[in-house]
């Protein structure tokens, strides 16, 4: 800061603190809702300060039989489903993007650029523009209601491929030459040299992709009909619908809290990698 | 693009690209071309046969008032989401950038909503605005405003805009802060010596210098508002009341999956595809990719 | 036994030929330096020997065996790169051991070799460090160590010292030479620095524009340069060139002076005179009008023009000098130390 006037400094911090409060407010309200019982949560005005039912709500949400009037899987199972989906999507994307970037950068072969453009095209075809036909493909392949169906169709990734391509291009040519003289073949070079050198990029990308995978909504909604395959993020919709008959807001909001804790925790705990991943992939 | 030295040609590179290419073909290119093909078909009234009708589906869309209204609504929705979240992020980043020590602390406190799924953002906001219980309607009542987004289309629109913008502030803040921090300190100091106060410096020096970031974020936010907000609409308003929050992605889903109007939905898909392609091209052609971090 | 034969080697990138019909026989244990200006094809030639570039036509044989089609790792060579090309994520020890590990040598053999090389190169105390924790000179040693442990038939060096500061360069130069003599491994060393070339090489291959200008010992190159290019490239300060007419064992200099030459040639030619071969002689035929003096302490370089002409010429005289600018000094040169070149082709005239 160029100025050193205490008043401006005070105002600066004041604005920022107000901003932080404004951003945090919805989550605070959610948290507060998860600490009261159903009775209290049905009286206006709603509380703004935590009560003492947090653990009870957690227990009921995680292991209880769900909202009355719905047929939902237990929340712990949804969390597991979400975790499996997020991990499969993120590791899958990273694995196949690493391989194709390696091929495109380090090999000269017919149709190389054709493949490159084919991967590029996926950038322009989000699920939202091909909902029905993609659903049909997954259904025909018998992948509905499976982890494979939840993850595989999402793991093609132009951004990840481009990012790894960028990373590989900055690796000096002499390392490859050196490795060739040392007798390393392509796969050996990939695993011994390239992968260790891309370690932080992989970690950064993993953070972004884990969040991406965890937060999937439309896709699981389309291809899971079996309640045992429900993910926690998509369950919110059914809960909100159920709330119109049985407004168990304490349970709904505890579920919402549980649905956001894992990705939020990842962002905060791995902030440096998260920022690196976000700026490197430009989304 | 390619290393000067490369491995000798063999079958290996094909094996390496195979998984990605296979998935791309099966789940991206094939369905997209299916959508394109179906956009040329119309099913007869009994769903027994289909007829190839060239661009009739598109003609129907172009004259369908519901569709045109949805188009307009989507434009307004996206612009407001982008303006709201970018404006808020710009102000916060402008102040955070002035804090020498602690900027990173504020960053930590402001970026985590990025990790909240859009549909969850919708859930949090719809709870706060619950007409009978929510805290905002409770306080708005004192200001003489009766809140019920189940009845008022404008209020429903406002609610989904707020929820969508709230989640995106984190992303915009992060990029704005990085852009501002990459401006050399000496430039700011020179302006201060020239007698420009903090506000003037912000508008005449900092803001113009980060305009590439603003443009980049505008594109990113439009794409976000167009596509990724589906969850908010689907969970919070189902496009209603009436069709007052039916944006294009919601409509394409609803017409195809619920209304089972295959040709029409496919034509809408194709229109959306064209929009994404346009935005991607803008992003790659005109956006300064390396906004200097 | 690892002699190397280069037979009619040609390298083209697309339609452009960058190396033209290179011939060369390298004896076992010899230290060969390939020298020439930047872009002349030195690295390309070296990398062809390494197997990192394909051979367009011709043949490379190592130890009598044609290697054109062999992978680099099958040629039994080791290479030291300009930027060292150490694996950044591996410790010094792992860097040196990597090639041996791939070759599936027993663990204790690997350890023994690494320790031994580290001993020779005095890098034992750094074995567990990562490359980024080392200075430039130390990284250079690790790169050498990586080559040594392989115990190859041939060492290849591509400007290995050019990233070091001047003082370290001189020191490492000596060490490389000593090491090569001790190990007796056939070596090819690429540099653009003629001093490095002269001090290191048993023989020098002077490359220019993809052609071999001359291939010989440093003394041969200095005493009997095969072309104006070699003559100008080897020796410092560079040789003077003057257009002359030769007849009856004398060269007529521009401006009229007559200088005896050891040649029976007659006609126009370019005369080459090394600055250090100009002797002060009050009656000498070479009159230099002084433009500038360069005092080097042990000797002085006199830069000027041949009196009455525009031809610049440099002489080196022992000790100090304090002649004024514009004053004139006269020199002569021994006939057997003059060089004559064909003005058109630049080739040496030996008649
Ligand atoms: N991969 C390549 N493609 C085309 N031309 C090349 C390539 N590599 C080198 N060259 C050209 O070959 C010539 C010799 O290059 P190089 O052997 O690197 O020169 P040096 O090492 O002597 O400086 C240069 O003119 C260079 O431009
Ligand atoms: Mg070179």
mmCIF file of N, CA and C in Angstrom, chain A residues 117-192:
data_model
loop_
_atom_site.group_PDB
_atom_site.id
_atom_site.type_symbol
_atom_site.label_atom_id
_atom_site.label_comp_id
_atom_site.label_asym_id
_atom_site.label_seq_id
_atom_site.Cartn_x
_atom_site.Cartn_y
_atom_site.Cartn_z
ATOM 1 N N UNK A 117 -6.816 -32.615 -32.754
ATOM 2 C CA UNK A 117 -8.037 -31.831 -32.957
ATOM 3 C C UNK A 117 -9.269 -32.554 -32.419
ATOM 4 N N UNK A 118 -9.254 -33.859 -32.525
ATOM 5 C CA UNK A 118 -10.381 -34.624 -32.000
ATOM 6 C C UNK A 118 -10.512 -34.387 -30.494
ATOM 7 N N UNK A 119 -9.372 -34.370 -29.818
ATOM 8 C CA UNK A 119 -9.399 -34.115 -28.375
ATOM 9 C C UNK A 119 -9.839 -32.678 -28.114
ATOM 10 N N UNK A 120 -9.381 -31.786 -28.978
ATOM 11 C CA UNK A 120 -9.737 -30.375 -28.815
ATOM 12 C C UNK A 120 -11.249 -30.187 -28.896
ATOM 13 N N UNK A 121 -11.895 -30.935 -29.781
ATOM 14 C CA UNK A 121 -13.334 -30.779 -30.001
ATOM 15 C C UNK A 121 -14.149 -31.034 -28.726
ATOM 16 N N UNK A 122 -13.634 -31.920 -27.864
ATOM 17 C CA UNK A 122 -14.409 -32.224 -26.651
ATOM 18 C C UNK A 122 -14.660 -30.964 -25.829
ATOM 19 N N UNK A 123 -13.769 -29.986 -26.005
ATOM 20 C CA UNK A 123 -13.929 -28.715 -25.300
ATOM 21 C C UNK A 123 -15.237 -28.042 -25.686
ATOM 22 N N UNK A 124 -15.667 -28.306 -26.907
ATOM 23 C CA UNK A 124 -16.840 -27.609 -27.417
ATOM 24 C C UNK A 124 -18.116 -28.429 -27.274
ATOM 25 N N UNK A 125 -18.024 -29.574 -26.635
ATOM 26 C CA UNK A 125 -19.207 -30.428 -26.533
ATOM 27 C C UNK A 125 -19.513 -30.797 -25.082
ATOM 28 N N UNK A 126 -19.889 -29.816 -24.251
ATOM 29 C CA UNK A 126 -20.243 -30.157 -22.877
ATOM 30 C C UNK A 126 -21.472 -31.075 -22.849
ATOM 31 N N UNK A 127 -21.618 -31.832 -21.774
ATOM 32 C CA UNK A 127 -22.739 -32.770 -21.657
ATOM 33 C C UNK A 127 -24.053 -32.109 -22.013
ATOM 34 N N UNK A 128 -24.173 -30.858 -21.617
ATOM 35 C CA UNK A 128 -25.463 -30.185 -21.755
ATOM 36 C C UNK A 128 -25.946 -30.109 -23.188
ATOM 37 N N UNK A 129 -25.052 -30.169 -24.174
ATOM 38 C CA UNK A 129 -25.503 -30.043 -25.559
ATOM 39 C C UNK A 129 -25.704 -31.399 -26.225
ATOM 40 N N UNK A 130 -25.476 -32.470 -25.499
ATOM 41 C CA UNK A 130 -25.657 -33.787 -26.140
ATOM 42 C C UNK A 130 -26.279 -34.752 -25.137
ATOM 43 N N UNK A 131 -27.182 -34.219 -24.332
ATOM 44 C CA UNK A 131 -27.743 -34.994 -23.234
ATOM 45 C C UNK A 131 -28.352 -36.309 -23.699
ATOM 46 N N UNK A 132 -29.354 -36.200 -24.586
ATOM 47 C CA UNK A 132 -30.108 -37.397 -24.944
ATOM 48 C C UNK A 132 -29.288 -38.469 -25.638
ATOM 49 N N UNK A 133 -28.584 -38.115 -26.726
ATOM 50 C CA UNK A 133 -27.815 -39.171 -27.415
ATOM 51 C C UNK A 133 -26.739 -39.797 -26.531
ATOM 52 N N UNK A 134 -26.125 -39.018 -25.658
ATOM 53 C CA UNK A 134 -25.108 -39.611 -24.788
ATOM 54 C C UNK A 134 -25.761 -40.580 -23.819
ATOM 55 N N UNK A 135 -26.906 -40.187 -23.336
ATOM 56 C CA UNK A 135 -27.657 -41.084 -22.458
ATOM 57 C C UNK A 135 -27.933 -42.410 -23.167
ATOM 58 N N UNK A 136 -28.347 -42.300 -24.438
ATOM 59 C CA UNK A 136 -28.639 -43.519 -25.198
ATOM 60 C C UNK A 136 -27.413 -44.409 -25.337
ATOM 61 N N UNK A 137 -26.273 -43.787 -25.634
ATOM 62 C CA UNK A 137 -25.045 -44.569 -25.779
ATOM 63 C C UNK A 137 -24.754 -45.313 -24.475
ATOM 64 N N UNK A 138 -24.821 -44.592 -23.364
ATOM 65 C CA UNK A 138 -24.519 -45.209 -22.074
ATOM 66 C C UNK A 138 -25.515 -46.323 -21.776
ATOM 67 N N UNK A 139 -26.782 -46.073 -22.113
ATOM 68 C CA UNK A 139 -27.796 -47.093 -21.869
ATOM 69 C C UNK A 139 -27.528 -48.333 -22.726
ATOM 70 N N UNK A 140 -27.194 -48.112 -24.002
ATOM 71 C CA UNK A 140 -26.922 -49.248 -24.894
ATOM 72 C C UNK A 140 -25.713 -50.054 -24.454
ATOM 73 N N UNK A 141 -24.762 -49.359 -23.839
ATOM 74 C CA UNK A 141 -23.572 -50.069 -23.375
ATOM 75 C C UNK A 141 -23.828 -50.741 -22.024
ATOM 76 N N UNK A 142 -25.026 -50.591 -21.510
ATOM 77 C CA UNK A 142 -25.360 -51.203 -20.225
ATOM 78 C C UNK A 142 -24.603 -50.586 -19.067
ATOM 79 N N UNK A 143 -24.293 -49.299 -19.199
ATOM 80 C CA UNK A 143 -23.506 -48.673 -18.143
ATOM 81 C C UNK A 143 -24.350 -47.832 -17.185
ATOM 82 N N UNK A 144 -25.683 -47.869 -17.347
ATOM 83 C CA UNK A 144 -26.516 -47.119 -16.409
ATOM 84 C C UNK A 144 -26.338 -47.707 -15.011
ATOM 85 N N UNK A 145 -26.484 -46.846 -14.010
ATOM 86 C CA UNK A 145 -26.385 -47.304 -12.627
ATOM 87 C C UNK A 145 -25.094 -48.058 -12.314
ATOM 88 N N UNK A 146 -23.977 -47.535 -12.830
ATOM 89 C CA UNK A 146 -22.706 -48.141 -12.464
ATOM 90 C C UNK A 146 -21.668 -47.041 -12.293
ATOM 91 N N UNK A 147 -20.626 -47.371 -11.536
ATOM 92 C CA UNK A 147 -19.545 -46.402 -11.378
ATOM 93 C C UNK A 147 -18.902 -46.090 -12.721
ATOM 94 N N UNK A 148 -18.827 -47.128 -13.571
ATOM 95 C CA UNK A 148 -18.215 -46.898 -14.893
ATOM 96 C C UNK A 148 -19.013 -45.869 -15.666
ATOM 97 N N UNK A 149 -20.318 -46.024 -15.644
ATOM 98 C CA UNK A 149 -21.171 -45.087 -16.355
ATOM 99 C C UNK A 149 -21.061 -43.684 -15.789
ATOM 100 N N UNK A 150 -20.872 -43.597 -14.458
ATOM 101 C CA UNK A 150 -20.754 -42.291 -13.825
ATOM 102 C C UNK A 150 -19.464 -41.592 -14.235
ATOM 103 N N UNK A 151 -18.414 -42.364 -14.462
ATOM 104 C CA UNK A 151 -17.118 -41.710 -14.637
ATOM 105 C C UNK A 151 -16.574 -41.748 -16.071
ATOM 106 N N UNK A 152 -16.575 -42.918 -16.690
ATOM 107 C CA UNK A 152 -15.878 -43.049 -17.977
ATOM 108 C C UNK A 152 -16.286 -41.987 -19.012
ATOM 109 N N UNK A 153 -17.601 -41.761 -19.204
ATOM 110 C CA UNK A 153 -17.954 -40.810 -20.262
ATOM 111 C C UNK A 153 -17.471 -39.388 -19.976
ATOM 112 N N UNK A 154 -17.035 -39.130 -18.750
ATOM 113 C CA UNK A 154 -16.624 -37.760 -18.425
ATOM 114 C C UNK A 154 -15.112 -37.580 -18.459
ATOM 115 N N UNK A 155 -14.354 -38.672 -18.688
ATOM 116 C CA UNK A 155 -12.922 -38.514 -18.441
ATOM 117 C C UNK A 155 -12.104 -38.076 -19.651
ATOM 118 N N UNK A 156 -12.741 -37.902 -20.817
ATOM 119 C CA UNK A 156 -11.980 -37.278 -21.900
ATOM 120 C C UNK A 156 -11.735 -35.827 -21.504
ATOM 121 N N UNK A 157 -10.544 -35.320 -21.744
ATOM 122 C CA UNK A 157 -10.280 -33.958 -21.281
ATOM 123 C C UNK A 157 -9.296 -33.229 -22.167
ATOM 124 N N UNK A 158 -9.800 -32.216 -22.844
ATOM 125 C CA UNK A 158 -8.911 -31.405 -23.672
ATOM 126 C C UNK A 158 -8.023 -30.540 -22.795
ATOM 127 N N UNK A 159 -8.603 -29.936 -21.756
ATOM 128 C CA UNK A 159 -7.798 -29.021 -20.940
ATOM 129 C C UNK A 159 -6.636 -29.742 -20.275
ATOM 130 N N UNK A 160 -6.914 -30.918 -19.720
ATOM 131 C CA UNK A 160 -5.828 -31.647 -19.062
ATOM 132 C C UNK A 160 -4.774 -32.055 -20.079
ATOM 133 N N UNK A 161 -5.211 -32.494 -21.244
ATOM 134 C CA UNK A 161 -4.247 -32.882 -22.275
ATOM 135 C C UNK A 161 -3.381 -31.687 -22.681
ATOM 136 N N UNK A 162 -4.029 -30.539 -22.885
ATOM 137 C CA UNK A 162 -3.259 -29.342 -23.258
ATOM 138 C C UNK A 162 -2.280 -28.963 -22.175
ATOM 139 N N UNK A 163 -2.730 -29.076 -20.931
ATOM 140 C CA UNK A 163 -1.837 -28.672 -19.848
ATOM 141 C C UNK A 163 -0.607 -29.571 -19.805
ATOM 142 N N UNK A 164 -0.817 -30.865 -19.914
ATOM 143 C CA UNK A 164 0.345 -31.763 -19.870
ATOM 144 C C UNK A 164 1.231 -31.562 -21.095
ATOM 145 N N UNK A 165 0.602 -31.288 -22.217
ATOM 146 C CA UNK A 165 1.388 -31.021 -23.414
ATOM 147 C C UNK A 165 2.306 -29.818 -23.155
ATOM 148 N N UNK A 166 1.731 -28.783 -22.552
ATOM 149 C CA UNK A 166 2.503 -27.588 -22.216
ATOM 150 C C UNK A 166 3.666 -27.936 -21.280
ATOM 151 N N UNK A 167 3.370 -28.739 -20.279
ATOM 152 C CA UNK A 167 4.398 -29.125 -19.314
ATOM 153 C C UNK A 167 5.508 -29.906 -20.021
ATOM 154 N N UNK A 168 5.121 -30.847 -20.852
ATOM 155 C CA UNK A 168 6.127 -31.676 -21.529
ATOM 156 C C UNK A 168 6.990 -30.835 -22.466
ATOM 157 N N UNK A 169 6.369 -29.839 -23.096
ATOM 158 C CA UNK A 169 7.138 -29.028 -24.033
ATOM 159 C C UNK A 169 8.231 -28.241 -23.323
ATOM 160 N N UNK A 170 8.051 -27.975 -22.043
ATOM 161 C CA UNK A 170 9.090 -27.232 -21.323
ATOM 162 C C UNK A 170 10.191 -28.149 -20.789
ATOM 163 N N UNK A 171 10.004 -29.446 -20.895
ATOM 164 C CA UNK A 171 11.064 -30.370 -20.473
ATOM 165 C C UNK A 171 12.165 -30.337 -21.543
ATOM 166 N N UNK A 172 13.421 -30.041 -21.142
ATOM 167 C CA UNK A 172 14.473 -29.902 -22.159
ATOM 168 C C UNK A 172 14.627 -31.172 -22.995
ATOM 169 N N UNK A 173 14.853 -30.990 -24.302
ATOM 170 C CA UNK A 173 15.059 -32.122 -25.205
ATOM 171 C C UNK A 173 16.205 -33.016 -24.753
ATOM 172 N N UNK A 174 17.221 -32.382 -24.153
ATOM 173 C CA UNK A 174 18.413 -33.147 -23.790
ATOM 174 C C UNK A 174 18.106 -34.239 -22.780
ATOM 175 N N UNK A 175 17.040 -34.050 -21.985
ATOM 176 C CA UNK A 175 16.707 -35.106 -21.022
ATOM 177 C C UNK A 175 16.297 -36.374 -21.754
ATOM 178 N N UNK A 176 15.539 -36.180 -22.817
ATOM 179 C CA UNK A 176 15.130 -37.337 -23.606
ATOM 180 C C UNK A 176 16.351 -37.980 -24.264
ATOM 181 N N UNK A 177 17.225 -37.143 -24.810
ATOM 182 C CA UNK A 177 18.412 -37.685 -25.483
ATOM 183 C C UNK A 177 19.283 -38.437 -24.487
ATOM 184 N N UNK A 178 19.450 -37.818 -23.342
ATOM 185 C CA UNK A 178 20.224 -38.451 -22.287
ATOM 186 C C UNK A 178 19.635 -39.804 -21.919
ATOM 187 N N UNK A 179 18.325 -39.819 -21.766
ATOM 188 C CA UNK A 179 17.658 -41.058 -21.383
ATOM 189 C C UNK A 179 17.808 -42.102 -22.481
ATOM 190 N N UNK A 180 17.753 -41.654 -23.725
ATOM 191 C CA UNK A 180 17.919 -42.619 -24.816
ATOM 192 C C UNK A 180 19.319 -43.204 -24.803
ATOM 193 N N UNK A 181 20.307 -42.350 -24.544
ATOM 194 C CA UNK A 181 21.680 -42.863 -24.476
ATOM 195 C C UNK A 181 21.817 -43.805 -23.291
ATOM 196 N N UNK A 182 21.107 -43.476 -22.204
ATOM 197 C CA UNK A 182 21.135 -44.360 -21.034
ATOM 198 C C UNK A 182 20.371 -45.654 -21.301
ATOM 199 N N UNK A 183 19.687 -45.726 -22.423
ATOM 200 C CA UNK A 183 19.021 -46.973 -22.774
ATOM 201 C C UNK A 183 17.558 -47.039 -22.371
ATOM 202 N N UNK A 184 16.953 -45.894 -22.027
ATOM 203 C CA UNK A 184 15.551 -45.920 -21.622
ATOM 204 C C UNK A 184 14.650 -45.892 -22.850
ATOM 205 N N UNK A 185 13.695 -46.788 -22.929
ATOM 206 C CA UNK A 185 12.705 -46.771 -23.993
ATOM 207 C C UNK A 185 11.616 -45.764 -23.652
ATOM 208 N N UNK A 186 10.629 -45.615 -24.545
ATOM 209 C CA UNK A 186 9.583 -44.623 -24.331
ATOM 210 C C UNK A 186 8.859 -44.761 -22.994
ATOM 211 N N UNK A 187 8.449 -45.977 -22.661
ATOM 212 C CA UNK A 187 7.658 -46.137 -21.446
ATOM 213 C C UNK A 187 8.510 -45.881 -20.208
ATOM 214 N N UNK A 188 9.741 -46.349 -20.266
ATOM 215 C CA UNK A 188 10.668 -46.130 -19.152
ATOM 216 C C UNK A 188 10.891 -44.630 -18.957
ATOM 217 N N UNK A 189 11.102 -43.924 -20.062
ATOM 218 C CA UNK A 189 11.295 -42.471 -19.999
ATOM 219 C C UNK A 189 10.060 -41.807 -19.386
ATOM 220 N N UNK A 190 8.893 -42.269 -19.821
ATOM 221 C CA UNK A 190 7.645 -41.704 -19.311
ATOM 222 C C UNK A 190 7.544 -41.878 -17.797
ATOM 223 N N UNK A 191 7.785 -43.107 -17.336
ATOM 224 C CA UNK A 191 7.586 -43.354 -15.906
ATOM 225 C C UNK A 191 8.747 -42.847 -15.039
ATOM 226 N N UNK A 192 9.976 -42.948 -15.568
ATOM 227 C CA UNK A 192 11.123 -42.570 -14.740
ATOM 228 C C UNK A 192 11.410 -41.074 -14.760
#
